[in-house]
JSON list of C-alpha atoms in Angstrom, two decimals:
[
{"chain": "A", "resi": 1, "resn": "UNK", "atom": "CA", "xyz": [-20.71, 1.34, 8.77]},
{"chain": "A", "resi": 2, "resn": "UNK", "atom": "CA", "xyz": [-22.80, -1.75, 10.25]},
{"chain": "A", "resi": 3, "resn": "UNK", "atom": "CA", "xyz": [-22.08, -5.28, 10.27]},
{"chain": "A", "resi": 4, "resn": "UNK", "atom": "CA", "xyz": [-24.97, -5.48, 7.20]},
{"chain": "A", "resi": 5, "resn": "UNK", "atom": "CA", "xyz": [-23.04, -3.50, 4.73]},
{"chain": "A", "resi": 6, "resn": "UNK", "atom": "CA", "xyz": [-20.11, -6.40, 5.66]},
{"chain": "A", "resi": 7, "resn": "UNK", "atom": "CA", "xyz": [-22.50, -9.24, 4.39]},
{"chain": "A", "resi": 8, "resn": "UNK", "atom": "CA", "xyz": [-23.95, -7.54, 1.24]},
{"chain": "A", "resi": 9, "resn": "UNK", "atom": "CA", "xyz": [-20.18, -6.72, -0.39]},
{"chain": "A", "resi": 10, "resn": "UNK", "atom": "CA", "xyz": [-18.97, -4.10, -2.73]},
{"chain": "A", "resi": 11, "resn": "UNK", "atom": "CA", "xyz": [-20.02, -3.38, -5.59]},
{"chain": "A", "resi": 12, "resn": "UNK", "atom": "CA", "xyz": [-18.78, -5.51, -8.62]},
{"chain": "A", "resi": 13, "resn": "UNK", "atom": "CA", "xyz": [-15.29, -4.28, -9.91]},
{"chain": "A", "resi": 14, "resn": "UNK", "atom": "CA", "xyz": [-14.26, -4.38, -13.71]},
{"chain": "A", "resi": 15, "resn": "UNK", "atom": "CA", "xyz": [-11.69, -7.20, -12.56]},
{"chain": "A", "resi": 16, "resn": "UNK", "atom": "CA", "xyz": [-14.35, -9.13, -10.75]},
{"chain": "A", "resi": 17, "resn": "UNK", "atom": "CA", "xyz": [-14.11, -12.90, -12.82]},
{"chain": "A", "resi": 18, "resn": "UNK", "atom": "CA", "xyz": [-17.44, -13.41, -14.02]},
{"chain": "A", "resi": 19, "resn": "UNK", "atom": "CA", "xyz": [-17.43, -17.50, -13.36]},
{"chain": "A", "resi": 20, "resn": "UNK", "atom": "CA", "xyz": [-15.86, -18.45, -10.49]},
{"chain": "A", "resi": 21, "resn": "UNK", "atom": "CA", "xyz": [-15.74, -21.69, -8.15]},
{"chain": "A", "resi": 22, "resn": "UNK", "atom": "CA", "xyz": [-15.24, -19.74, -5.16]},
{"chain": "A", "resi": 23, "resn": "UNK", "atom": "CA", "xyz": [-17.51, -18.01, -2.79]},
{"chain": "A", "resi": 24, "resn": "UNK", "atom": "CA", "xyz": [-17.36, -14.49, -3.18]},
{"chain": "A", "resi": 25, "resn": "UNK", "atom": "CA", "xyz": [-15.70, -14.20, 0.24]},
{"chain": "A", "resi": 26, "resn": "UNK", "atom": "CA", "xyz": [-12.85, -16.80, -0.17]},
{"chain": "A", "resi": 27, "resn": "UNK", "atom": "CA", "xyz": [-11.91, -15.11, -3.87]},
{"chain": "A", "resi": 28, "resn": "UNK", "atom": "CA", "xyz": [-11.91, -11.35, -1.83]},
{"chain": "A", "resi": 29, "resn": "UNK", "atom": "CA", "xyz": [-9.29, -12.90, 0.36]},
{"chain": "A", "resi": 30, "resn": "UNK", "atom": "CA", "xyz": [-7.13, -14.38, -2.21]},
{"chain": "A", "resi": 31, "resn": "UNK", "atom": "CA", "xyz": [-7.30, -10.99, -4.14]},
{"chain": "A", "resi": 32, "resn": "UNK", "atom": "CA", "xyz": [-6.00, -9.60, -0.76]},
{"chain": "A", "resi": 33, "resn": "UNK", "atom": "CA", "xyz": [-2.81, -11.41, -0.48]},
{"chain": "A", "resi": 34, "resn": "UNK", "atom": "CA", "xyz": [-2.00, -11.21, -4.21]},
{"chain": "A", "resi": 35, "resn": "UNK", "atom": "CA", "xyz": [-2.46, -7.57, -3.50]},
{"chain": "A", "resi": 36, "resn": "UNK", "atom": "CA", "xyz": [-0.40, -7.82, -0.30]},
{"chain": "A", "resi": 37, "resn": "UNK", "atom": "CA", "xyz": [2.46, -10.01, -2.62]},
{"chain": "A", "resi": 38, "resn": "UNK", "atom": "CA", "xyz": [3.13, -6.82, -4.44]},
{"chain": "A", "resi": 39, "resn": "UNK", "atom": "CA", "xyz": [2.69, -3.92, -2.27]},
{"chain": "A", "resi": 40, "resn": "UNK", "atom": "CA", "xyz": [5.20, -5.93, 0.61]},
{"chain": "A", "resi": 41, "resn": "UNK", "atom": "CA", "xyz": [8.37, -4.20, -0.96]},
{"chain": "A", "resi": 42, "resn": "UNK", "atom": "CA", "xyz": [6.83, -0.99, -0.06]},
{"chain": "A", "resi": 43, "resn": "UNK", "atom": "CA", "xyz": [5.98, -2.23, 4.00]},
{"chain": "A", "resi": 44, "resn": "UNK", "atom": "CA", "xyz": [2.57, -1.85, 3.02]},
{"chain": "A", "resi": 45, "resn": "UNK", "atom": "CA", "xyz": [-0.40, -4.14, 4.17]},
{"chain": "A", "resi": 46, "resn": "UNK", "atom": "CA", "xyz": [-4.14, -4.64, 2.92]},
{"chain": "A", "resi": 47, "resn": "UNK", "atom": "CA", "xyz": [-6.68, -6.80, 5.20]},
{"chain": "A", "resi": 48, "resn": "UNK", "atom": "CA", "xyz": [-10.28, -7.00, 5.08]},
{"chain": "A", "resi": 49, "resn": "UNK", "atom": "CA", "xyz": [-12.85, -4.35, 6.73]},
{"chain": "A", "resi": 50, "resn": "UNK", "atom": "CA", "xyz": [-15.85, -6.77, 6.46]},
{"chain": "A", "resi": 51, "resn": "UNK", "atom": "CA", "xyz": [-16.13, -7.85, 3.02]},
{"chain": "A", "resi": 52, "resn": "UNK", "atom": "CA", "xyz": [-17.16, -4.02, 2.50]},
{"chain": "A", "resi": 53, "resn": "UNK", "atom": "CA", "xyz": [-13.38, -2.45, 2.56]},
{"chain": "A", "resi": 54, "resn": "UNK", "atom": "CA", "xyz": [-9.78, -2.43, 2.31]},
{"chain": "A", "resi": 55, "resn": "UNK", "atom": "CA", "xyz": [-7.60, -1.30, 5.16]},
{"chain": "A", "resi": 56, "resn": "UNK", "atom": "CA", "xyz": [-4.25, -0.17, 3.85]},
{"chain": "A", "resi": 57, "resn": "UNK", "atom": "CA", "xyz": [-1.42, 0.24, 6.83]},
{"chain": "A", "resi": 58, "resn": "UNK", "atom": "CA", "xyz": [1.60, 1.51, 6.45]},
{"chain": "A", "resi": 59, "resn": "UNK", "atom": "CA", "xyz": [5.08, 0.19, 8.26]},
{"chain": "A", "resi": 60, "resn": "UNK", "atom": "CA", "xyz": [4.64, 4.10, 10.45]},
{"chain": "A", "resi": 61, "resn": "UNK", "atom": "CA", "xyz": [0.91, 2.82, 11.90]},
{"chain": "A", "resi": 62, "resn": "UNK", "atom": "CA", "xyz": [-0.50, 5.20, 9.13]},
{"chain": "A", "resi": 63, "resn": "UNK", "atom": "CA", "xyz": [-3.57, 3.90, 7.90]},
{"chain": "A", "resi": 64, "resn": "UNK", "atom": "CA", "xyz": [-6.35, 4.38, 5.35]},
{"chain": "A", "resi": 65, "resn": "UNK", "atom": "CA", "xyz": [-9.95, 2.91, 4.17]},
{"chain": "A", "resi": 66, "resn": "UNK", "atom": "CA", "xyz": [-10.85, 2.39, 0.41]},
{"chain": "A", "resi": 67, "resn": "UNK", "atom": "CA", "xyz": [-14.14, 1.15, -1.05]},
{"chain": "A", "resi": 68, "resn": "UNK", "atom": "CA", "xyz": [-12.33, -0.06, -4.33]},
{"chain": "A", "resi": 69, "resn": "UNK", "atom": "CA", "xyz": [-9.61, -1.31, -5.32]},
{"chain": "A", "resi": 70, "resn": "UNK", "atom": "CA", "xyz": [-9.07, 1.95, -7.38]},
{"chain": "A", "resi": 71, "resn": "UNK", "atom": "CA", "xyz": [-9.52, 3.52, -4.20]},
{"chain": "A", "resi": 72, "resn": "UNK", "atom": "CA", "xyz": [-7.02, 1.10, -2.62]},
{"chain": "A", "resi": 73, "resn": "UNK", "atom": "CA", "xyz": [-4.00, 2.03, -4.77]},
{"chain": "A", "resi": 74, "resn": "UNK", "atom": "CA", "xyz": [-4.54, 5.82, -4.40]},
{"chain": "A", "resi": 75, "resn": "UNK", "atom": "CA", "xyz": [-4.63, 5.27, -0.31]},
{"chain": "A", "resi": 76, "resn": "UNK", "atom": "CA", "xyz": [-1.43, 3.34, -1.13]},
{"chain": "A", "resi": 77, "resn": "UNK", "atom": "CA", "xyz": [0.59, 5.47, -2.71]},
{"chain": "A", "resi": 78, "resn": "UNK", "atom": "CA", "xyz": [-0.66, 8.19, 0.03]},
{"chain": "A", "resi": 79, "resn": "UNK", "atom": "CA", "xyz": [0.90, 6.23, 2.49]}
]
């Protein structure tokens, strides 16, 4: 994937808010590390892949990409 895809974002998810007074990138992040609040018990991790993906690592190095966050919780419970 290029640097581009990065800067345009994902597509808009049913739990998307509609208003918002953050930038787009600022409310990804905080959905990140409410994410990463409730996968921790499981070792699990989510960070960014430029504003385009999720990278889901596990506490064995075992790692996965998802597109969505339905895609997200399936790589999840794979790990």
């Amino acid at each position: 994937m290029c640097g581009l895809c990065g800067l345009i974002g994902e597509d808009v998810h049913w739990s998307d808010p509609i208003d918002t007074s953050l930038p787009g990138r600022r409310e990804r992040l905080r959905r990140i590390a409410s994410i990463n609040q409730v996968i921790a018990p499981f070792r699990l991790k989510v960070s960014d892949v430029q504003g385009a993906s999720y990278l889901v690592q596990g506490p064995t190095g075992k790692q996965g990409i998802a597109s969505g966050l339905e895609q997200l919780w399936q790589t999840a419970e794979e790990i």
